[in-house]
Amino acid sequence: MDSPGANGAEAALPPPPPIPPNVVPLHEDKEQVPDVENQVAKPKRELMARKGLARRGQPIQLLTNHFAVKVANTDGYFFHYSVALFYEDGRPVDGKGIGRRVLDRVHETYSSELDGKHFAYDGEKSLFTVGALPQNKHEFMVVLEEASSNRAAGNGSPDGNNSPNEVDRKRLRRPYRSKSFKVEISFAAKIPMNSIANALRGRESEDSQEALRVLDIVLRQHAAEKGCLLVRQSFFHNNPRNFTDLGGGVLGCKGFHSSFRATQGGLSLNIDVSTTMIVQPGPLLEFLVANQNVKDPYSIDWAKAKRTLKNLRIKAIPSNAEYKITGLSELPCNQQLFTLKQRGDADVEEITVYEYFVNRKGTELRYSAELPCINVGKAKRPTYIPVELCSLISLQRYTKALSTFQRSSLVEKSRQKPQERMAVLSDVLKTSMYDRDPMLKACGVSINSNFTQIDARVLATPMLKLGNGEDLKPQNGRWDFRFKKFVRPTKIECWAIANFSTPWDINSLVRDLVKCGEQLGIFMNQPLDIFHENPQTRRAPPSVRVEQMFEQMMGKIREPPQFLLCLMPERKTCTIYGPWKKKALAEVGIPSQCIGPNRKPNMAYYANVLLKINAKLGGLNSLLSVEHVPSIPLVSKIPTIILGMDVSHGSPGHSDTPSIAAVVSSRQWPLISSYRASVKTQPARSEMIASLFKPVEDRDEGLVRELLLDFYASSGKRKPEHIIIFRDGVSESQFNQVLNIELNQIIEACKFLDEKWSPKFTLIIAQKNHHTKFFMSGSPNNVPPGTVIDTKVCHPRNNDFYICSHAGMIGTTRPTHYHVLYDEIGFSADDLQELVHSLSYVYQRSTTAISVVAPIRYAHLAASQMGHFVKFEDASETSSSHGGMSNPGAVPVPELPTLKDSVSSSMFFC
């Protein structure tokens, strides 16, 4: 997740505002739905401190992309001032982007009044200095040579009577278009700089978080002065060498993340490579043709273009005046009229935009006549410019969802081998020249140019148990099942194939799948039947195609088969997938495996398919040897349930798509390899899980209840005495909410089942979205799987550690950062790290150790798969009968369909 505070930069921001009084849960008379996102957690529990360092594993020396920082000025104070900007007539400045220019002019013009002090400005409402300004409140008037681009919006004409530049100058003489600004700078707070030293001693406070935020703001300002695009703590230079074409008019732009971190080894500067997406700069028409993948400008879908172009900035040709796009004209350029008033002439005339530019301005327009104009004015005061005279300026973020091709292209082109990444990071630290920054100088900050050296350990690879009692030790985090058998293979006597117009050679497919199953210990009969889609329905909507396929199957098969093999016409992006899974799992109750076209399927491919089929049908592919014995400390001898929790959000640009919360749980204790899932929708972009406990009248309809009951039923009628929770996708700023709100909900769910039941809890956060990397000194290889780090770059007080559990085969390994927030169970540091490492080897879908514990990966899979069930574009038709929280003007949150009992406790998501 890339949420504010994920890297500590914004951890000290105030809590979100309370819910407006007019926002109520749907059917509030029947249930109480906690608004977890907007609750301010009471700090009943505090984040636990590190109890000790682990010792197990082979010692290894590594380098990390943290650079040691010294702060000489620890006796001083940062002074925080609030900034308010106004136009000359008193109206507040609401447009973003102009603040830095105004404050730069304040610094140039009034340096002596500010005692020559440099300041760090966040671009919005906060300004920081080292030491106090002469007064608690300052008011200044400054004048910019040019008005900001988005203030030069229209008066009903394409560009007024003359060229845009002349019009701008004319408007600036009017008071409400003035280029004069009033700046108010008012004292807000002071932050002791020694709070940084206190944080390094483990005494973190709001002051220390705020002090580190000031240093991060200095870095942002440093980048802004170089004309960079700023995205949180990452910055991107306008250098075409950093651009990569992803197709569709979208470029990947490489940049750098930099943030200050308090660590056990002292203050450090964390620098890493970062990537964002930008729109292709240059002619607007070229971008639209590429973005929509059409052959020429006349084929553009302008309704779609209007959404894509909203708020993008363009330069008008030939004046180079800059504007923000507010919309499109309703009529084509050669029909769109405006009122033209000649200078000094009382007469006005109606003229088309096309005629004005071609006949009055002598501009050649090849395409624009029949295309809409670009509106850079307001809805009631439009300013129209022909589309081919518009050129997109560089470094504008592209925030829409990427296609599958674009996403894979971005991943592929963003990869860097460890040594290449190290060289790039060394270079950026040198070229950034932070030692010359006046604010950092005033703080006495000096940054070491060498990568920090750290002591790490490589944990022993866990032994696996396969079929026939065979033991297997993975090599470099990988293993295979050649000449091996699954530890618990299923018997498939009754299955069928649904073929949606694919080119598969189905006879070969069946022969090879059955043969591969036999090698792995799975007995498979021949399929009951093979059902081919009627060619006449290929162009029907996906849901219709699925319905007709099931009608055909159920009309011929008397009893439901054990599972269905579905042959999809496309891979990854197939529109049939969602309707198929919904029908199979929620309406019919049959597990299914979908496969797409494959030109050269081999036995390794079929083995991979059978891994998933076996797990879905209740089998197990492999177990940990310590799980088989069983001998996992504090888990194998005392009934223990392991939960994995994650929230999946809609893709960028789909703000109304509900988020999906998923919780998976281990079952059949003492196993830790078998899981089931519970999934619910919640309001869009809500990261906190709202329905872990959900009382409705006299029952609990929350996510956790059914998981606890399943554990009891599948584990010999035992209640879990230990509950280990792995939570994904939250930032440091949200830890308190997870610890004091989400955990409370789980405790309430337990108490609702049995008031006397008091299990012990361990709560661990897993973060992948951070910027710490580790490197082998003098080696081109990634760190070995099982590498664990709990010193030097970890938190000065809190209980955290990094693990690279997987083998990084491509690019640079990204470790998972685990934060142990709470541990009533009482794990030793060694035992907990071993458990986390082992849980990376129980993922039934693959024959490799994965980068994060399997319960979290399963939760992500379950949320993602059930997200395909509902067509959220028309959420109002599937609105929840209960369970949705609604924001003003928002549609109710639709509920997911309930899975059939025959599949609800299976690993359907596998």
mmCIF file of C-alpha atoms in Angstrom, residues 542-551 553-554 560-561 564 576-592 865-866 868-871 878 895-904 908:
data_model
loop_
_atom_site.group_PDB
_atom_site.id
_atom_site.type_symbol
_atom_site.label_atom_id
_atom_site.label_comp_id
_atom_site.label_asym_id
_atom_site.label_seq_id
_atom_site.Cartn_x
_atom_site.Cartn_y
_atom_site.Cartn_z
ATOM 1 C CA PRO A 542 -20.239 -12.678 -20.480
ATOM 2 C CA SER A 543 -22.981 -13.453 -17.937
ATOM 3 C CA VAL A 544 -25.230 -14.801 -20.718
ATOM 4 C CA ARG A 545 -22.436 -17.015 -22.045
ATOM 5 C CA VAL A 546 -21.869 -18.422 -18.548
ATOM 6 C CA GLU A 547 -25.588 -19.016 -17.905
ATOM 7 C CA GLN A 548 -25.993 -20.880 -21.181
ATOM 8 C CA MET A 549 -22.934 -23.034 -20.453
ATOM 9 C CA PHE A 550 -24.315 -24.039 -17.041
ATOM 10 C CA GLU A 551 -27.764 -24.738 -18.533
ATOM 11 C CA MET A 553 -24.101 -28.822 -18.344
ATOM 12 C CA MET A 554 -26.835 -29.196 -15.754
ATOM 13 C CA PRO A 560 -23.016 -32.095 -9.510
ATOM 14 C CA PRO A 561 -19.390 -32.971 -10.367
ATOM 15 C CA LEU A 564 -15.156 -28.108 -13.257
ATOM 16 C CA ILE A 576 -15.994 -14.462 -18.407
ATOM 17 C CA TYR A 577 -13.926 -15.087 -15.254
ATOM 18 C CA GLY A 578 -16.021 -13.062 -12.783
ATOM 19 C CA PRO A 579 -19.478 -14.318 -13.887
ATOM 20 C CA TRP A 580 -18.124 -17.881 -14.077
ATOM 21 C CA LYS A 581 -16.678 -17.857 -10.538
ATOM 22 C CA LYS A 582 -19.801 -16.227 -9.121
ATOM 23 C CA LYS A 583 -22.069 -18.824 -10.743
ATOM 24 C CA ALA A 584 -19.878 -21.789 -9.807
ATOM 25 C CA LEU A 585 -19.206 -20.831 -6.176
ATOM 26 C CA ALA A 586 -22.205 -18.759 -5.066
ATOM 27 C CA GLU A 587 -25.056 -20.329 -7.035
ATOM 28 C CA VAL A 588 -24.058 -23.905 -7.842
ATOM 29 C CA GLY A 589 -21.411 -24.666 -5.209
ATOM 30 C CA ILE A 590 -18.781 -26.398 -7.338
ATOM 31 C CA PRO A 591 -15.016 -25.638 -7.151
ATOM 32 C CA SER A 592 -13.540 -24.791 -10.529
ATOM 33 C CA GLN A 865 -11.377 -13.266 -6.541
ATOM 34 C CA MET A 866 -14.615 -12.271 -4.850
ATOM 35 C CA HIS A 868 -14.915 -10.197 -9.564
ATOM 36 C CA PHE A 869 -18.311 -11.426 -8.350
ATOM 37 C CA VAL A 870 -20.174 -8.150 -8.386
ATOM 38 C CA LYS A 871 -20.542 -5.703 -11.254
ATOM 39 C CA THR A 878 -27.147 -4.770 -5.984
ATOM 40 C CA GLU A 895 -22.953 -7.006 -0.567
ATOM 41 C CA LEU A 896 -21.125 -9.980 -1.970
ATOM 42 C CA PRO A 897 -23.196 -13.104 -2.638
ATOM 43 C CA THR A 898 -22.912 -15.865 -0.047
ATOM 44 C CA LEU A 899 -20.882 -18.901 -1.066
ATOM 45 C CA LYS A 900 -22.568 -22.288 -1.028
ATOM 46 C CA ASP A 901 -21.796 -24.459 2.009
ATOM 47 C CA SER A 902 -20.121 -27.031 -0.241
ATOM 48 C CA VAL A 903 -17.312 -24.566 -1.087
ATOM 49 C CA SER A 904 -17.326 -21.972 1.723
ATOM 50 C CA PHE A 908 -11.609 -21.826 -3.413
#
